XYZ file of C-alpha atoms in Angstrom:
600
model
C -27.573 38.157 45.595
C -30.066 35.462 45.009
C -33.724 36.000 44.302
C -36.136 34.956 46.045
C -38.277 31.678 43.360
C -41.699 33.359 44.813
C -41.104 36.839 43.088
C -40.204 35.698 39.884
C -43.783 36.435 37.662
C -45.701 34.140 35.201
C -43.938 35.602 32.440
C -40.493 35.007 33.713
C -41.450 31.302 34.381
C -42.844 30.869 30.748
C -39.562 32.166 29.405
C -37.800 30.152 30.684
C -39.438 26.665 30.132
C -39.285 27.857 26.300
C -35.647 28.454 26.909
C -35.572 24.990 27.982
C -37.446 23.838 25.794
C -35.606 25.364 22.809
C -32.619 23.820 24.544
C -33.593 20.516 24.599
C -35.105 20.305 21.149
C -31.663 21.511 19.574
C -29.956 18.735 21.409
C -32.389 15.754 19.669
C -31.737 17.542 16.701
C -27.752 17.765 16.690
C -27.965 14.462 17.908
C -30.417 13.501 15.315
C -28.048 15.172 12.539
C -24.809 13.825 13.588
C -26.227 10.000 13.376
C -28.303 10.149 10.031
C -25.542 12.541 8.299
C -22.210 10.796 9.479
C -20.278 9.710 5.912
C -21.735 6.036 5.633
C -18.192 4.678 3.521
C -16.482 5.930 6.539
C -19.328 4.747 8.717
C -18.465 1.341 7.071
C -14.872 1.487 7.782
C -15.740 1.669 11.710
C -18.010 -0.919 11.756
C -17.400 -4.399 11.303
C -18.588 -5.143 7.883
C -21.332 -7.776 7.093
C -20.738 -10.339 4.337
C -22.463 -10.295 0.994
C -24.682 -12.940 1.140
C -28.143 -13.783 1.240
C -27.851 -13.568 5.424
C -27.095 -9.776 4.781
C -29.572 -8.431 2.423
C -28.674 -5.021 3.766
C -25.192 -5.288 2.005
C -26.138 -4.818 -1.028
C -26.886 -1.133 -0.205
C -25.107 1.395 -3.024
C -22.527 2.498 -0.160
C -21.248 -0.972 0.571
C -20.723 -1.463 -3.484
C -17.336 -0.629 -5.517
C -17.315 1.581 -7.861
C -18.500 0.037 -11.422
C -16.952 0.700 -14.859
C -17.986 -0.689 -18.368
C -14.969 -0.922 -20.216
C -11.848 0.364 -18.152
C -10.553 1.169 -14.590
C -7.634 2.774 -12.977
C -7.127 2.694 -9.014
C -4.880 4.805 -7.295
C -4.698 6.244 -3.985
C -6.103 9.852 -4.809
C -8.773 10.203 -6.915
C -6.646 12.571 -9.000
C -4.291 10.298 -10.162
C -6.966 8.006 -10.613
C -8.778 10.133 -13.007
C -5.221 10.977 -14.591
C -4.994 7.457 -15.770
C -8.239 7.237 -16.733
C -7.922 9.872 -19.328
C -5.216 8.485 -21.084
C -7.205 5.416 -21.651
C -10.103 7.490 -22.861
C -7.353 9.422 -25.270
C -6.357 5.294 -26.722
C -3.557 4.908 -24.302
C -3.049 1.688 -22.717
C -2.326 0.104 -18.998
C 0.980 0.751 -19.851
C 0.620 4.374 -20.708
C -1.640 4.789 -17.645
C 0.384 3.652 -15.177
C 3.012 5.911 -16.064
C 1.247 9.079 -15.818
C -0.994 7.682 -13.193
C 2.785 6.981 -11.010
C 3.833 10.274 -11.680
C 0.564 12.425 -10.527
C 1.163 10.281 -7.250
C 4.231 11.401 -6.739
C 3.056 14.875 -7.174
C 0.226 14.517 -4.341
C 1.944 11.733 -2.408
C 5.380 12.958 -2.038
C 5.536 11.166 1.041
C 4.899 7.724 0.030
C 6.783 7.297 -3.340
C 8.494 9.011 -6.267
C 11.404 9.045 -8.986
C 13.939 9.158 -5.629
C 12.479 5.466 -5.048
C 11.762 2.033 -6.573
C 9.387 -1.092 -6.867
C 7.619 -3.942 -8.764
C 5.253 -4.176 -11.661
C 3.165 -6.716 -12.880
C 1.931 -6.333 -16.662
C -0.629 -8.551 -18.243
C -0.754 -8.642 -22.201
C -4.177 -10.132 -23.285
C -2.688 -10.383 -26.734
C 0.060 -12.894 -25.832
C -2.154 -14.090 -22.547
C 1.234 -13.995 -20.923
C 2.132 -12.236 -17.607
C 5.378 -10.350 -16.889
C 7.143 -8.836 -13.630
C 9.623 -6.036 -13.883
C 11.371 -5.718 -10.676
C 13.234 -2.089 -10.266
C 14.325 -2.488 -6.699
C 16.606 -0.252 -5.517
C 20.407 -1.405 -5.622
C 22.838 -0.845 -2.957
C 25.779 1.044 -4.375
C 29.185 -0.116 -4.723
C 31.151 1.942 -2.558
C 28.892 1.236 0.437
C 30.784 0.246 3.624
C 29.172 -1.598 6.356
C 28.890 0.337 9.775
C 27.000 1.359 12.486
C 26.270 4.761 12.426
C 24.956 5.943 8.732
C 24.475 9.591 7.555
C 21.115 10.005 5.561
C 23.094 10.051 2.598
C 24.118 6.297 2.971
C 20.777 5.313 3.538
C 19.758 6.115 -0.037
C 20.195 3.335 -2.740
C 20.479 4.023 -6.511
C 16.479 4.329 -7.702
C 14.728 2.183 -10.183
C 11.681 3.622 -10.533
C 12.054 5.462 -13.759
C 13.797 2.507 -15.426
C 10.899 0.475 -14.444
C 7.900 3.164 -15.894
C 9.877 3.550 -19.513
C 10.267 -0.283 -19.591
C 7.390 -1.454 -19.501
C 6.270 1.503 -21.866
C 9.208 0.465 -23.807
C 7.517 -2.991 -23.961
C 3.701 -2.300 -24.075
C 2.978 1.622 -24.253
C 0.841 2.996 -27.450
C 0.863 6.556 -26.822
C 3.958 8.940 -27.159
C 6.420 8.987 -24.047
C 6.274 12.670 -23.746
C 2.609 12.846 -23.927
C 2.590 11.000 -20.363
C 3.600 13.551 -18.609
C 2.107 16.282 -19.549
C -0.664 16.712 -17.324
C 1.721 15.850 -14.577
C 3.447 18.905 -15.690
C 0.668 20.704 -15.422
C -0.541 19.742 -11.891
C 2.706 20.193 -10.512
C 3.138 23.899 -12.042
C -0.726 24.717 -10.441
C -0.735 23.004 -8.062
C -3.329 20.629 -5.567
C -4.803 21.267 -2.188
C -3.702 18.725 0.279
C -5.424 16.089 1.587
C -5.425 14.106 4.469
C -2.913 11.398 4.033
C -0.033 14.195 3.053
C -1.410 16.242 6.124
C -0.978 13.255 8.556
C 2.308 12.507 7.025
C 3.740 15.943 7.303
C 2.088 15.987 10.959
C 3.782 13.052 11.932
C 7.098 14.166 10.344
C 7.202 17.516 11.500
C 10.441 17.503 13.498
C 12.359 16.694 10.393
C 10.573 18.895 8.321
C 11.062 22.070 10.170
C 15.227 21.243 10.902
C 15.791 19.998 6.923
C 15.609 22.594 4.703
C 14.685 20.954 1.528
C 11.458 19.677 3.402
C 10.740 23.042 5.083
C 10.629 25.101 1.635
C 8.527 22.422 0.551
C 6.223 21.540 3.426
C 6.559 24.837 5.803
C 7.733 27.792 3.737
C 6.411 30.263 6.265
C 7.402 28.302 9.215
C 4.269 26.376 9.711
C 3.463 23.318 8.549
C 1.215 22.773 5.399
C -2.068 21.419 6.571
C -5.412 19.894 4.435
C -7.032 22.504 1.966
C -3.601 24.090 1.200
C -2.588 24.923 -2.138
C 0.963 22.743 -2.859
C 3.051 23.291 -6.098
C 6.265 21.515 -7.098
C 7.540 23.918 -9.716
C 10.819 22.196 -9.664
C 9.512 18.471 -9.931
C 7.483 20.224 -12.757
C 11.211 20.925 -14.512
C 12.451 17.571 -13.688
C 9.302 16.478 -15.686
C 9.979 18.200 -18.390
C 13.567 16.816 -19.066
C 12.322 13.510 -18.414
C 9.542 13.624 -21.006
C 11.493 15.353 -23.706
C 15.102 12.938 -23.228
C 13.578 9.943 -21.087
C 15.037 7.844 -18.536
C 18.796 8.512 -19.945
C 18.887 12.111 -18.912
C 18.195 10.954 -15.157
C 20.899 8.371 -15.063
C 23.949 9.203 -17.366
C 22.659 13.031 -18.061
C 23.069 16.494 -15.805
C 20.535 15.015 -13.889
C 22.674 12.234 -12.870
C 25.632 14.518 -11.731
C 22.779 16.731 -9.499
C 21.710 13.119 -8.051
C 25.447 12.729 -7.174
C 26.061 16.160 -5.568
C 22.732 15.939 -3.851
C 23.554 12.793 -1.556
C 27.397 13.862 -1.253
C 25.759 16.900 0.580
C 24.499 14.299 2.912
C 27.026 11.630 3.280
C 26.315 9.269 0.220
C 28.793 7.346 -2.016
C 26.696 6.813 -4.751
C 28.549 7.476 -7.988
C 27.668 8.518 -11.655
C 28.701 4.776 -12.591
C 26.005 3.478 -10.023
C 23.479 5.613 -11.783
C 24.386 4.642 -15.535
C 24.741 0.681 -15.225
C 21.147 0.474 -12.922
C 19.187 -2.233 -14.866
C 15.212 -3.420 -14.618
C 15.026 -7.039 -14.365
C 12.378 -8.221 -16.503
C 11.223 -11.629 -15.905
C 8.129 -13.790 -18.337
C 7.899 -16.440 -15.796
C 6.505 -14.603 -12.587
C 5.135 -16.429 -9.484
C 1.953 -18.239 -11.041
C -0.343 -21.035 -8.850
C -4.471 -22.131 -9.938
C -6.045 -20.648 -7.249
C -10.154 -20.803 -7.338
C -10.168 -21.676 -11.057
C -8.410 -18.473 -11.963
C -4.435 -18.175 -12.924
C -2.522 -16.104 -10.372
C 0.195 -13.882 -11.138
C 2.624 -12.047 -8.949
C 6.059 -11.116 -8.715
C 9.263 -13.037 -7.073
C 11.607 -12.577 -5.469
C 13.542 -10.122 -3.676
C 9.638 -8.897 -3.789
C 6.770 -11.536 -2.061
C 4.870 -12.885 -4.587
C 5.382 -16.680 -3.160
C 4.170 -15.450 0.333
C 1.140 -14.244 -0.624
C 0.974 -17.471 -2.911
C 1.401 -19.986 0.257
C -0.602 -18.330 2.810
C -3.531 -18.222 -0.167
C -3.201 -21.507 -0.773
C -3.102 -22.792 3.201
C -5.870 -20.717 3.741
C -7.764 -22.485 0.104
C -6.816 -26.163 2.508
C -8.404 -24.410 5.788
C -11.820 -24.269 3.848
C -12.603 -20.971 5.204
C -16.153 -19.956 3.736
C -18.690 -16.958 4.931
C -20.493 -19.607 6.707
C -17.639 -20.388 9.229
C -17.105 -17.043 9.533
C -20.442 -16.342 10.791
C -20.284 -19.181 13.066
C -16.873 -18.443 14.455
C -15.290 -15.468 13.180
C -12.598 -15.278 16.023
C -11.375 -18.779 14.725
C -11.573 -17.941 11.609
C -9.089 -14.428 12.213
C -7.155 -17.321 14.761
C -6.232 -19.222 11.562
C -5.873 -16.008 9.524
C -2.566 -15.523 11.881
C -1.384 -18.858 11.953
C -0.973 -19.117 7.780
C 0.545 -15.236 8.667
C 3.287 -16.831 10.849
C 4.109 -20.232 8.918
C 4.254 -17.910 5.600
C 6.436 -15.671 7.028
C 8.890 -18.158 8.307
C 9.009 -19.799 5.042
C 9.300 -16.560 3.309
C 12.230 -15.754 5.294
C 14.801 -17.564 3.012
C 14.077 -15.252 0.105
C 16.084 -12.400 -1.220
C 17.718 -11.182 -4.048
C 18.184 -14.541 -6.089
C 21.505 -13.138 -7.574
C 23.197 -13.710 -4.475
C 20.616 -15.966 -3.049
C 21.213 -19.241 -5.428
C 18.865 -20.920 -3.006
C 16.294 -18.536 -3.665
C 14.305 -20.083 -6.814
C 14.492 -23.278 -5.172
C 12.706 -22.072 -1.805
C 10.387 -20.055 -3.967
C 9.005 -23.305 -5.610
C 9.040 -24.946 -2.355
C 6.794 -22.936 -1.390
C 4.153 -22.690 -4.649
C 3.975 -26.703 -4.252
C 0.480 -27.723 -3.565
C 2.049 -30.525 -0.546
C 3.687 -27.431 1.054
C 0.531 -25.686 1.958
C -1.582 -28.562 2.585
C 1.006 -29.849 5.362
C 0.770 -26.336 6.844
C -3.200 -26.226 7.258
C -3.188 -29.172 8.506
C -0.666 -28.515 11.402
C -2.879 -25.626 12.074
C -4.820 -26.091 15.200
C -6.826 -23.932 17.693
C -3.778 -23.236 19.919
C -0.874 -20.519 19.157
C 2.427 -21.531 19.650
C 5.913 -20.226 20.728
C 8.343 -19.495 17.583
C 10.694 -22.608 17.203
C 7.123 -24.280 16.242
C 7.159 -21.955 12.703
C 10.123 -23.186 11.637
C 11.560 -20.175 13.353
C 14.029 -18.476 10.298
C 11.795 -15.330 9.778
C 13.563 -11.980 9.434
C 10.705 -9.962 9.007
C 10.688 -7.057 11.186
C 8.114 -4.831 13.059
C 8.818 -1.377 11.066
C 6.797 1.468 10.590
C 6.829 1.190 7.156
C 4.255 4.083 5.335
C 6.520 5.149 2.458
C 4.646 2.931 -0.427
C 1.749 3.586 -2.620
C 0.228 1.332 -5.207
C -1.666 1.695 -8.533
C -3.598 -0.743 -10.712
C -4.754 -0.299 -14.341
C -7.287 -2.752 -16.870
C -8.047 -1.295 -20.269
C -10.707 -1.429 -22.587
C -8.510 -4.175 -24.593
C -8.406 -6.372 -21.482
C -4.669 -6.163 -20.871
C -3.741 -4.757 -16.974
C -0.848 -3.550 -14.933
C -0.575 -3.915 -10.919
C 2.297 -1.959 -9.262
C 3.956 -1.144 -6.172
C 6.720 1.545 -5.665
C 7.845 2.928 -2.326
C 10.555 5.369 -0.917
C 10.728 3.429 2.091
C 9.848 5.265 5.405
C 7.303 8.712 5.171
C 9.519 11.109 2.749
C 12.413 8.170 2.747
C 15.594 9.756 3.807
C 14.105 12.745 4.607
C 16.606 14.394 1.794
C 14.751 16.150 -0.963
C 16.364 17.602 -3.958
C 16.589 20.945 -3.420
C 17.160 21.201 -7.485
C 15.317 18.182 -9.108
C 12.151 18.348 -6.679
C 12.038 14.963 -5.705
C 12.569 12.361 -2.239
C 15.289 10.204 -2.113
C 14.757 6.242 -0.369
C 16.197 5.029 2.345
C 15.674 1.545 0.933
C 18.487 0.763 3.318
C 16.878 -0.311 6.157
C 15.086 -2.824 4.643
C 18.674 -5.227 4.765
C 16.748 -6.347 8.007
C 19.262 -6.134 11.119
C 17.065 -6.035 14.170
C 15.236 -9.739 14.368
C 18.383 -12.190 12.764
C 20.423 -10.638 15.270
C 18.069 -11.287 18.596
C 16.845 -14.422 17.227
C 20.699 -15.697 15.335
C 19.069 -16.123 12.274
C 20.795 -15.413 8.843
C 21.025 -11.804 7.642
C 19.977 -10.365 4.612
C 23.998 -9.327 3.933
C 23.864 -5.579 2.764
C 26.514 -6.287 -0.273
C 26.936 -3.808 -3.503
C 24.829 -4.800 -6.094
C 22.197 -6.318 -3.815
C 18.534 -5.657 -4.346
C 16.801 -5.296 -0.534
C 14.108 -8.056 0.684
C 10.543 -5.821 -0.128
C 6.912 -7.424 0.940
C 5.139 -5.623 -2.407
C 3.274 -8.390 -4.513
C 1.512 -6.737 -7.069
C -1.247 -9.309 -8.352
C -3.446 -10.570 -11.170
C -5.721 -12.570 -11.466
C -6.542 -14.214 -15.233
C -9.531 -16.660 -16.057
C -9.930 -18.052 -20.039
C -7.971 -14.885 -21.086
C -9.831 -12.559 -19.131
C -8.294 -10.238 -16.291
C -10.245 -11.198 -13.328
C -8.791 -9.093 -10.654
C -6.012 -6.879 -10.583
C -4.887 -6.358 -6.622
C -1.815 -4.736 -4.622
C -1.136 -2.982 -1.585
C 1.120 -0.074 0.505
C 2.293 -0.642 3.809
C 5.651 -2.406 4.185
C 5.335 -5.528 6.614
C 1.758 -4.785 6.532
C 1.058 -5.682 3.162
C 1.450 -9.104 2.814
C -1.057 -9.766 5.388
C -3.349 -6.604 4.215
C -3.362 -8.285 0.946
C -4.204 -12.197 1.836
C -6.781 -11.120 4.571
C -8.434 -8.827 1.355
C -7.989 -11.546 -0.952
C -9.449 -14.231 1.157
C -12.572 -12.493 1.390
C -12.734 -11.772 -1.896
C -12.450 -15.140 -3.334
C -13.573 -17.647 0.114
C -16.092 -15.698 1.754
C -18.071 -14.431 -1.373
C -17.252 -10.398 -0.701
C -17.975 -7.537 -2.849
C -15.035 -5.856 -3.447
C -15.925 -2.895 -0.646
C -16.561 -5.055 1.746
C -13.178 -7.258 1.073
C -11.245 -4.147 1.305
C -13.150 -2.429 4.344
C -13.481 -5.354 6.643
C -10.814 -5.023 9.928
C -7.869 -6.631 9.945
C -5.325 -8.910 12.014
C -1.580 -8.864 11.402
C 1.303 -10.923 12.767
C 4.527 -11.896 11.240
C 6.146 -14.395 13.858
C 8.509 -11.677 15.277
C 8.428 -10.139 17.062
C 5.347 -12.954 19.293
C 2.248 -10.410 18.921
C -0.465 -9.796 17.152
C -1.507 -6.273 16.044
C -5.268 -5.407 14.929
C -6.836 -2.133 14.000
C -9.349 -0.857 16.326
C -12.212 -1.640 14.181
C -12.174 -5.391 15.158
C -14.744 -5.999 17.297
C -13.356 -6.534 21.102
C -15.150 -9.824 21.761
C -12.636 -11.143 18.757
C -9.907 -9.526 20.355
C -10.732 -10.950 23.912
C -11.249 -14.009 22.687
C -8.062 -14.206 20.690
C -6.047 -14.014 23.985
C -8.333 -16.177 26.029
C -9.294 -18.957 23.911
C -6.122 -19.039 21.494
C -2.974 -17.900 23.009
C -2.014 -14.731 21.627
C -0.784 -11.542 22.819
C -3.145 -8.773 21.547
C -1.924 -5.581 21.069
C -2.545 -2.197 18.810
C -0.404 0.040 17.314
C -0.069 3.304 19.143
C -2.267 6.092 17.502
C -1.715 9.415 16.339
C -4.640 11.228 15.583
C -5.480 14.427 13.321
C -8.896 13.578 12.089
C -10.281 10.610 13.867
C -8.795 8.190 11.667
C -6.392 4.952 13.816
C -2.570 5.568 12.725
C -2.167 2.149 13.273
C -3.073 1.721 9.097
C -2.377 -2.380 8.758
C -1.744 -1.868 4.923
C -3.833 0.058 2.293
C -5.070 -2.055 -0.866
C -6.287 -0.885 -4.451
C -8.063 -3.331 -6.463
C -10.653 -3.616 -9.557
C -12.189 -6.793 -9.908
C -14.788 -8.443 -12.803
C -18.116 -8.842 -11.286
C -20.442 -11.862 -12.523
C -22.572 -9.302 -14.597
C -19.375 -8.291 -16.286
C -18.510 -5.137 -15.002
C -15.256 -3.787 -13.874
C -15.580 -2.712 -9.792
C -12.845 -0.884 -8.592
C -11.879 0.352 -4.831
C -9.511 2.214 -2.877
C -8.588 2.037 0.796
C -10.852 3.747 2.600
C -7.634 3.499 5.244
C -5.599 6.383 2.677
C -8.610 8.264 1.232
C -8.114 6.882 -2.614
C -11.148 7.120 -4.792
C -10.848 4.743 -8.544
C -12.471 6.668 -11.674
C -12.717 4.967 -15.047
C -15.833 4.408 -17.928
């Protein structure tokens, strides 16, 4: 029953205005809260960020800044594994020594994304020698593979480089004991880390196979539920592995017990990998690594079956495009329009490259492309209008992938030498096979023997034949001026990376960026096929309308999947440290993967 408004007393009526009152009062307040105590680096990651000029004094604000160091960096993407490096350059170690435990604390807290089960490509500067050298540990197919259609997990898996790779270039460069290295891996691993975000969102986004394969459920849902953030994790058996690695090195893993467990594990799942796969896998070390001038500075970066000469063209088209933060204030749309076009012509010139052992065309495409006539031709066919494929030269067979299993590292020491490198498993947790004995992922570094676009488009295949070394988009990068390392760069993200990496780059060294901004800015990606372009939602939506009306493309964004407000449409994650004017070394993670740098 209602009552009546005229009996309610004075009393009543003052009650409730102060209940009102109240009410609205906590409401300016939560508002007030939520918009002056939102995280401002992730508040910078949303917005689009200003350049750091004189047009933006507000830029120079402590969020929008690196991190600085005095004398040595490491970047990684957890902070952990950051600061794991960093310590063994504080204890005398080396980029060399740093990079090896720094790649194996990673694996620990990013199972998902790389790991001993896995491979990549490493870039080591020697400030001694001034002399930069690639070491390319790529997985290998094996030689009982047969070609077929449908392939058990097991045959998806291709004989792992990655600890070849670490002892080589330790082998090579390293100051500290081997077995020291991995000690405090050892010890994470036996106590364990509370997981963060980018292992929850992996796990999340892979929990089908996780909760039907039981080396992933004992792992990543031992009471039936997924692991989620602020969980305690610990790989006691990756902790063994460790162990055996750091007292008998890389031997033990491919001619030892461990070999013969690596064997049994992927005949449990189909593979034909043998013990004699394992015991003749070599690192291919190579002293003359992709290398153009580029802004005064000497660039460095690996070649192929990696993509060390794609990043090198599309640099250098954009260098003839005379892109500056000036034009980019004027018209940034334009400027993100002929960000795509250099994407699509570097792409399909790219698309010629693979393994140069059974590619003999290979080296002479790759300096093709590093000539200085081969970009400027390209910029200056570059014109306000997008066009269909056949106008690129069309004989890309890059594909549209959801490629997350990669991580990279980068390391500068106190002596001045540095290390960039890139390692991957392939897809989130690779084959989705986990040794149920050693610990670790296994790739499935087979799917990058791209199928999908040479097929729809009758271009030539990357032939999947024993021995072969897979097509891979890392280009771990260094830049070197009068002896002095003046950037060390790399990125995670399969297809994504190559375009993460020249859009970061590019505002790094043509539009004057600090090296937050460079990193944080939004990003643009297209690769010629499939005909689209994909952009992460922080681009402003004028850009994107304007990029369909005014210049021909077809706009579209990934689809999303969402556990804490972050896009899953991630267009590459970069690490970098760079030498700032005053001398300092800045270093950044990806705000995209939640890395953090450390150093002194």
């Amino acid at each position: 029953m209602s009552i009546p408004f005229s009996i309610i007393n004075t009393e009543t009526m003052r009650s409730i205005q102060n209940a009102i009152l109240i009410g609205v009062l906590s409401l300016f307040l939560y508002v007030y809260c939520k918009v002056n105590t939102e995280p401002k680096v992730a508040k910078a990651g949303y917005s689009n960020a200003k350049r750091d000029d004189k047009e933006d004094p507000e830029i120079n604000k402590d969020y929008y800044k690196a991190r600085e160091f005095n004398k040595y960096a490491v970047a990684a993407d957890n902070v952990i594994c950051s600061r794991m490096g960093k310590d063994i350059l504080r204890q005398g170690g080396n980029a060399a020594d740093a990079i090896v435990t720094t790649h194996c604390c990673t694996e620990i807290i990013n199972s998902h994304s790389t790991g001993l089960g896995g491979g990549g490509f490493l870039l080591y500067y020697d400030k001694d020698t001034n002399k930069a050298t690639s070491y390319n540990f790529r997985e290998v197919l094996p030689e009982k593979y047969v070609e077929g259609i449908n392939k058990t997990a097991g045959e998806t898996v291709l004989v792992p480089g990655v600890l070849r790779g670490l002892e080589a270039v330790h082998q090579d460069y390293g100051k500290l004991e081997w077995k020291e290295l991995w000690k405090p891996c050892i010890n994470l691993a036996e106590k364990g880390f509370r997981i963060h975000h980018a292992l929850e969102m992996a796990i999340a986004h892979k929990a089908m196979f996780i909760h039907r394969n039981l080396g992933l459920k004992e792992l990543y849902a031992p009471d039936g539920f997924k692991l989620k953030k602020g969980d305690l994790l610990k790989r006691t058996k990756l902790a063994k592995t460790y162990r055996l690695i750091a007292d008998k090195g890389a031997k033990e893993f491919y001619e030892g017990e461990m070999a013969k467990q690596i064997v049994a594990d992927l005949k449990q799942h189909g593979g034909k990998m043998s013990l004699e796969d394992l015991k003749k896998y070599q690192v291919i070390k190579e002293e003359t690594p992709i290398h153009i001038k580029l802004k005064g500075m000497d660039m460095y970066s690996t070649s192929a079956p990696s993509s060390g000469a794609w990043l090198a063209l599309c640099l250098k088209v954009i260098e003839n495009l005379d892109m500056t933060a000036k034009k980019y204030k004027k018209n940034p749309t334009r400027i993100y329009h002929q960000f795509v076009e250099a994407f699509k012509y570097s792409y399909a010139a790219a698309s010629y490259l693979s393994d140069t052992k059974f590619n003999k065309n290979a080296n002479k495409i790759e300096q093709w492309m590093l000539k200085p006539e081969t970009a400027k031709e390209i910029a200056q066919r570059i014109d306000d209008h997008s066009y269909q494929v056949e106008h690129y030269q069309p004989y890309s067979k890059a594909f549209l992938e959801d490629k997350k299993g990669t991580t990279h590292m980068g390391a500068l020491d106190a002596h001045g030498s540095a290390v960039s490198l890139t390692s991957s498993i392939n897809a989130y947790f690779g084959s989705k096979i986990r040794s149920r004995v050693l610990g670790f992922m296994y790739n499935n570094e087979l799917a990058d023997f791209s199928e999908f676009w040479p097929q729809l488009y009758n271009l030539t295949r990357d032939e999947k034949i024993p021995g072969k070394r897979p097509i891979s988009r890392s280009m771990p990068t260094i830049f070197v001026k009068n002896k002095e390392v003046q950037g060390v760069f790399g990125a995670a993200g399969g297809a994504f990376i190559p375009t993460a990496m020249s859009t970061v780059l590019s505002n790094w060294l043509f539009f004057n960026d600090n090296l937050k901004v460079a990193i944080t800015r939004p990003r643009i990606h297209s690769q010629l096929f499939p005909p689209t372009v994909l952009y992460e939602k922080t681009l402003p939506p004028e850009i994107v309308t304007s990029l369909t009306k005014n210049f021909g493309h077809v706009s579209i964004t990934n689809d999303t999947y969402d556990v804490s407000g972050q896009p899953d449409a991630i267009l590459g994650v970069v690490q970098a440290i760079v030498r700032t004017p005053a001398g300092k070394l800045a270093a950044e993670c990806d705000y995209r993967k939640g890395g953090a740098p450390d150093g002194a």
